[in-house]
Each structure stands twice: as C-alpha cells, then as structure tokens.
Short mmCIF file of C-alpha atoms and ligand atoms in Angstrom, two decimals:
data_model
loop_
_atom_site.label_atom_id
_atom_site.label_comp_id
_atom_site.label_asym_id
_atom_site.label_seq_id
_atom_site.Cartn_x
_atom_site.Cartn_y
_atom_site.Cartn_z
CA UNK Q 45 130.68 72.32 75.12
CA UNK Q 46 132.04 73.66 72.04
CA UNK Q 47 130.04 75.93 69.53
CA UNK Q 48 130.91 75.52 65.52
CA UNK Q 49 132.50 78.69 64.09
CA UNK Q 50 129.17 79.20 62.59
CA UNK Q 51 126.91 78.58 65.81
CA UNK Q 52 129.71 80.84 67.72
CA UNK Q 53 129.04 83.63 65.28
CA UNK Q 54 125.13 83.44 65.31
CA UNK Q 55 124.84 83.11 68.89
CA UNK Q 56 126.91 86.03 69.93
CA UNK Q 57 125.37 89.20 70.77
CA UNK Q 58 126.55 91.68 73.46
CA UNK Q 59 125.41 90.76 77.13
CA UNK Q 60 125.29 93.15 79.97
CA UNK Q 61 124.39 90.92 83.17
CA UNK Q 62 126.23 88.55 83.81
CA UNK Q 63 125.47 84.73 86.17
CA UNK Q 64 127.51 85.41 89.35
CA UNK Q 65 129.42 82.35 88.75
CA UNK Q 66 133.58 82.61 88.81
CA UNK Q 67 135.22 81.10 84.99
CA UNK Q 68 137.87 78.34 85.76
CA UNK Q 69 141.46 80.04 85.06
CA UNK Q 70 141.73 77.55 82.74
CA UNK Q 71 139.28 77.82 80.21
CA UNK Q 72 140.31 81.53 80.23
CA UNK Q 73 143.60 81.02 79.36
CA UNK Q 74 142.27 78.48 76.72
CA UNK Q 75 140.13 81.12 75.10
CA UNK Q 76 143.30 83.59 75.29
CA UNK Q 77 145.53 81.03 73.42
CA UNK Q 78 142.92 81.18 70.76
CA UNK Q 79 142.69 84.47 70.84
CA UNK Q 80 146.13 84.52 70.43
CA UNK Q 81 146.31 81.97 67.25
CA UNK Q 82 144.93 85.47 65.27
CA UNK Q 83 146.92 86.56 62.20
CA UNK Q 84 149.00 89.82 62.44
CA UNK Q 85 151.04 91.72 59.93
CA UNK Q 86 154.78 90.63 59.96
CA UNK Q 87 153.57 88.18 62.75
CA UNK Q 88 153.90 90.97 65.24
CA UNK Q 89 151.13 89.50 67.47
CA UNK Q 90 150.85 93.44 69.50
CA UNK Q 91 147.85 92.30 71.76
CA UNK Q 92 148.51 91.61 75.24
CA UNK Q 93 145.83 90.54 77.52
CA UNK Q 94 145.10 91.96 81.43
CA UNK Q 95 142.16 89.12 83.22
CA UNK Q 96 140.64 90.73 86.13
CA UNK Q 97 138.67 89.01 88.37
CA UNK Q 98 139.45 90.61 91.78
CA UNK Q 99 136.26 92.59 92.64
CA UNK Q 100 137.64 95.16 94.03
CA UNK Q 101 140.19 96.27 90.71
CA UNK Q 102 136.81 95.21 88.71
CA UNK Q 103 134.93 97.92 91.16
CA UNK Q 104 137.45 100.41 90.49
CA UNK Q 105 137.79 99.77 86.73
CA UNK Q 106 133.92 100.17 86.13
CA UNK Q 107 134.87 103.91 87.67
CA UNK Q 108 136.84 104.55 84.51
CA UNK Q 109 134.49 103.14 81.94
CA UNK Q 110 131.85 104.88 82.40
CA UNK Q 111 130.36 102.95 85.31
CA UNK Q 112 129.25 100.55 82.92
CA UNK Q 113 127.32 97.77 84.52
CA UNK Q 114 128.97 94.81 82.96
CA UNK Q 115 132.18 95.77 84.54
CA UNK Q 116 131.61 94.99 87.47
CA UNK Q 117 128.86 92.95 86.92
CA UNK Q 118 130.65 89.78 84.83
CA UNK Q 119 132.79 87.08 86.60
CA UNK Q 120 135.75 88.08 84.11
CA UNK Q 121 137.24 90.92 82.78
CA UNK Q 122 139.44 91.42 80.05
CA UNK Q 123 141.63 94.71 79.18
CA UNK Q 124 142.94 93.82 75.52
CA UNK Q 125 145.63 96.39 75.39
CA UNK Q 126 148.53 96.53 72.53
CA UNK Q 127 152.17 97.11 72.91
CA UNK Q 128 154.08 98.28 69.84
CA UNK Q 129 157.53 99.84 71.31
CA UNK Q 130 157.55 96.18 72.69
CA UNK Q 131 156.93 94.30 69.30
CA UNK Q 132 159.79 96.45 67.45
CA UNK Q 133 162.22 95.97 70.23
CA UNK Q 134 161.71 92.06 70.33
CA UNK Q 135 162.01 91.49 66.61
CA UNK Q 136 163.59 88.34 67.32
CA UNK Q 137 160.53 86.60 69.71
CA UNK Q 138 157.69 86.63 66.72
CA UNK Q 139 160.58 86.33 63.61
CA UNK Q 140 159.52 82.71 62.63
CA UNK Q 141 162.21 80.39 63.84
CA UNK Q 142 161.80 79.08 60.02
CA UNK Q 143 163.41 81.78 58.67
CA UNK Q 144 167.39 82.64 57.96
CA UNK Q 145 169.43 84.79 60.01
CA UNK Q 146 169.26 86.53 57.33
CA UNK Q 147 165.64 86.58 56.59
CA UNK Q 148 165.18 87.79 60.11
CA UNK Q 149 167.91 90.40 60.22
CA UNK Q 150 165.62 91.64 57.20
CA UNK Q 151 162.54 91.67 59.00
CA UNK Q 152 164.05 93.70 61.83
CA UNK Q 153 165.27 95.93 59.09
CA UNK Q 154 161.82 96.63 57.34
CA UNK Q 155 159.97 97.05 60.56
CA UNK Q 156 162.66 99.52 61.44
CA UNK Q 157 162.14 101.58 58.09
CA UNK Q 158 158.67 100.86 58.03
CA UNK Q 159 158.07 102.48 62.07
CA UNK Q 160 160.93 104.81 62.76
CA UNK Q 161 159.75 108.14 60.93
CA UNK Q 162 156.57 106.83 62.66
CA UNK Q 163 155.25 109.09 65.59
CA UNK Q 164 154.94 106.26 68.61
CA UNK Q 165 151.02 107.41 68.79
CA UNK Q 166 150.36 106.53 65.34
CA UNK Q 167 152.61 103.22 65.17
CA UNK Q 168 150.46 103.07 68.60
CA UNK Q 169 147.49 102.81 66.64
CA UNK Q 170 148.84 100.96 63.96
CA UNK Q 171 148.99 97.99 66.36
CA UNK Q 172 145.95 98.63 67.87
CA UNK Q 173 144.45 97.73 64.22
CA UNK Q 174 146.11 94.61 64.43
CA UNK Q 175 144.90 93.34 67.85
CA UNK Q 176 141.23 94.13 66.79
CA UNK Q 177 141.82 90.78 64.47
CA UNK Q 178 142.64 88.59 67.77
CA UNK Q 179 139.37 90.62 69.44
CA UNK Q 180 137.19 89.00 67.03
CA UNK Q 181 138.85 85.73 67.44
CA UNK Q 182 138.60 86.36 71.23
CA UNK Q 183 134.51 87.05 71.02
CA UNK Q 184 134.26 83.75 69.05
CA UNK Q 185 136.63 81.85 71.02
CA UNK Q 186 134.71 82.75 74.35
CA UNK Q 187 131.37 82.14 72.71
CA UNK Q 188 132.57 78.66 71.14
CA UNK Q 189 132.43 77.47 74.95
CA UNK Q 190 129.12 78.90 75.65
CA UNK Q 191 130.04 82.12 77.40
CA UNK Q 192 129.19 85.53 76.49
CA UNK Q 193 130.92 88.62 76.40
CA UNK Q 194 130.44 92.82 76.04
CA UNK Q 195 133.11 94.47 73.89
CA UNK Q 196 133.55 98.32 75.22
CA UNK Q 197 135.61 101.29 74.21
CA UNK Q 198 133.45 103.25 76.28
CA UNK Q 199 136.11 104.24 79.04
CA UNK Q 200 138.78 106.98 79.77
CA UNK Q 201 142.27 104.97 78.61
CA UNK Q 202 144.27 107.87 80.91
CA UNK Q 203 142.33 106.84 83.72
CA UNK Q 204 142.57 102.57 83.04
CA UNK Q 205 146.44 103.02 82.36
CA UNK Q 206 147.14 104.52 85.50
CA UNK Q 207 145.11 101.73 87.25
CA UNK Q 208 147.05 99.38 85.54
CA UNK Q 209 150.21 101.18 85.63
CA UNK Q 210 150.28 101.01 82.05
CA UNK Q 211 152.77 103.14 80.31
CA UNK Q 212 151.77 105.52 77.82
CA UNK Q 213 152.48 104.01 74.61
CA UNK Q 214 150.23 100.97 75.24
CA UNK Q 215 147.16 100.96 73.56
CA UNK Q 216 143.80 99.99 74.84
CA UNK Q 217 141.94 99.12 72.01
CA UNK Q 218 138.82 97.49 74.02
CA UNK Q 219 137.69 95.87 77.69
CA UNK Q 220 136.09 92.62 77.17
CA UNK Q 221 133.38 91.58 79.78
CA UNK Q 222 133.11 87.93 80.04
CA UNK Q 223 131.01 85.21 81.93
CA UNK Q 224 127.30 83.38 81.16
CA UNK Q 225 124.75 85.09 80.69
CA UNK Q 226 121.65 86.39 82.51
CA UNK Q 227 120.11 88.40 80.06
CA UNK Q 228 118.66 87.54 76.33
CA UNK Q 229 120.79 90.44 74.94
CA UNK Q 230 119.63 92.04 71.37
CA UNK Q 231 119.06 90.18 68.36
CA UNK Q 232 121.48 91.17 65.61
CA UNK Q 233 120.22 94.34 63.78
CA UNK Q 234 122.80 94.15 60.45
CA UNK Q 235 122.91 96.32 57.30
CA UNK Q 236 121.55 93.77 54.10
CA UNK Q 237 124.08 91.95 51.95
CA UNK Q 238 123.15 94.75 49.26
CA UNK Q 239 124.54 97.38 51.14
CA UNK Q 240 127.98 96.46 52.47
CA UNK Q 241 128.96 94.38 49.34
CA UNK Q 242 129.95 95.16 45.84
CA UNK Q 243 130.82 92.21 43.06
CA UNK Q 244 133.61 93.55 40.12
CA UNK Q 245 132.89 90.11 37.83
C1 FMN E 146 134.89 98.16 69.55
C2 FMN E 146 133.55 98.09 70.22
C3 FMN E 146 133.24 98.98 71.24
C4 FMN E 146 132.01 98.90 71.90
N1 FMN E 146 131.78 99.70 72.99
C5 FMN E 146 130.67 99.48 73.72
C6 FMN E 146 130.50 100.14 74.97
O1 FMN E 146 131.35 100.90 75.43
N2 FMN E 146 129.38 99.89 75.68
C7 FMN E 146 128.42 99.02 75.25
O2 FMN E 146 127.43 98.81 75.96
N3 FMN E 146 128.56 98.35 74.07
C8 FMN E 146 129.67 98.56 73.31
N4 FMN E 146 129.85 97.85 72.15
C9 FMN E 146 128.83 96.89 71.71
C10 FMN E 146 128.12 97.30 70.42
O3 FMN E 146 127.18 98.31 70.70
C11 FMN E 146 127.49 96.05 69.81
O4 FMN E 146 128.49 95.15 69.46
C12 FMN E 146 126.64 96.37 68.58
O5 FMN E 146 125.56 97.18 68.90
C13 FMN E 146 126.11 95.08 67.95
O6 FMN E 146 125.39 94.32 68.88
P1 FMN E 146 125.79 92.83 69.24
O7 FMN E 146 127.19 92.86 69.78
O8 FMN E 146 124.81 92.38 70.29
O9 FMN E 146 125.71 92.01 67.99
C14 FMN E 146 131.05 97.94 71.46
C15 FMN E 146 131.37 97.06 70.43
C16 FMN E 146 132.59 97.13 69.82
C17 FMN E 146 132.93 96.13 68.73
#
C-alpha cells in the first residue's frame, strides 16, 4: 500500500491507540530514508532518528512525557532529536561530493562564520528548525504506507536525554508515536484559506 502525497496528507490526523501489532524493521527504516530525503539549509541534514520498540525503554519513556498513552501504547516509537555540534564538525559528510575543494572549504568557512559567535543553545535550536522539515516528511512518509502516527513535544527533554544518554546539546524537537490505528482520531479542525493567506498581485 502506498497513499498519494495528497491522500497521505488528508488522511493523517493524530492517533492515540494504537493495533498491538509489531512494524517490520524494514518499512521503518524505509519511512526514515524518506524522512531523510527532506531539504535542509546548507544540506546540513541535523535530524537524527532514535526507534524504540523495546517495551520496557517505551514504559520508561512514557514516564518522561507526560505518561502519555501513545507512548507506550504504539508498536513504534520515534525520538527525532537534532545534532548541530555534529553537523559543523562533519562539514565534509553533507558538502555535496559535486562541489570543488574549494567550494567545500567555503562551505565549512560560512558555516563557521555563520555559527561560531552563535551560543550552542541557539545554533541548538537553529537545527531543531531544520529537522521539523524532515518531521513533516516523516508524518507523510509513515502515513503514505497506511500507518498512523502522534507527534508530541509534550515531555521533559532533561529527563528523555538522560534515558537516552543524550548529551546536552542535542535537541529533541518531537517523539513520534507510530503503528495502525485503533482509534478514528479527530477530523482536521483548520483556520480558512482567508485567514492564513495574503495575495500581493
Ligand atoms: C510539534 C507538535 C507537538 C505536539 N505535541 C502533542 C502532545 O504532546 N500530545 C498530543 O496529544 N498531541 C500533540 N500534538 C498533536 C496536535 O495537537 C495535533 O497535531 C493538532 O491538534 C492537529 O490535529 P491532527 O494532528 O489530528 O491533524 C503535537 C503536534 C505537533 C505538530
């Protein structure tokens, strides 16, 4: 099964309960690579991805967000966390292997200037901005193949990074849910057209 871009977009609305049936490791790592096709300023590509499916680290990461129910409740979880000390001190793995020597020595350069008088929390966040591009691309991509998901920010990061033994500087800009659903979910509720856009013709 595989849902147009359209259909994927309709059909996706935030589910809570989850069938208690596992998702083959394959298809996740097929939605990830999706996920992963996102655009990114400079190509930085900051996401990083943590699956969980052992029930106990699902248990225990419920705990920390809020003992929300669709932690522990879907087959799948997914801890979309960014990493920008990584992306400036690997220049060289996202610099497109198109480009000169020179054009990538010049790269490294301008993210240098560009993040150095940057205080690590804000660049932090910076990146964080960046990986919410490959979330939506990872809520379509898991919808295009019929599962469902539940974006959260509702957790304490302090208390997910030291489950993950994450350090510091990594950013945890949402936990995914993932898995079928057993639940109708809400029907979108959107602002009109009228409200959110404005033609200059
Ligand atoms: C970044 C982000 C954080 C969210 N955090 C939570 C959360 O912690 N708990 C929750 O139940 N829903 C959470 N949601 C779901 C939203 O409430 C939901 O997307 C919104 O109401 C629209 O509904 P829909 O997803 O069904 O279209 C979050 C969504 C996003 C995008």
């Amino acid at each position: 099964m595989s849902l147009t871009v359209k259909e994927a977009i309709e059909t996706r609305r935030s589910i809570r309960e989850y069938v208690q049936e596992p998702i083959p490791k394959e298809k996740i790592m097929e939605i990830l690579r999706l996920a992963s096709l996102a655009p990114s300023a400079w190509n930085t590509q900051p996401w990083r991805f943590i699956v969980i499916t052992d029930e106990t680290k699902k248990r225990e990461l419920q705990k920390a967000a809020n003992n929300q129910k669709q932690v522990g409740n879907a087959p799948a979880v997914i801890v979309v966390t960014s990493d920008m000390e990584d992306v400036l001190g690997n220049v060289g793995q996202f610099a497109h292997p198109n480009m000169s020597p020179e054009a990538k020595e010049r790269l490294k350069e301008t993210l240098e200037n560009t993040f150095s008088p940057v205080h690590v929390e804000a660049r932090g966040q910076w990146a964080a901005g960046q990986t919410y591009i490959a979330i939506g691309f990872l809520l379509l991509a898991i919808r295009s193949f019929g599962y469902d998901s539940s974006t959260m920010l509702g957790f304490n990061p302090v208390q997910v990074r030291e489950l993950l033994n994450l350090p510091e500087h990594v950013q945890i800009p949402a936990i995914v849910a993932l898995g079928k659903r057993a639940e109708t979910g809400n029907p979108h509720h959107r602002h009109p057209l009228e409200k959110i856009v404005t033609w200059i013709e």
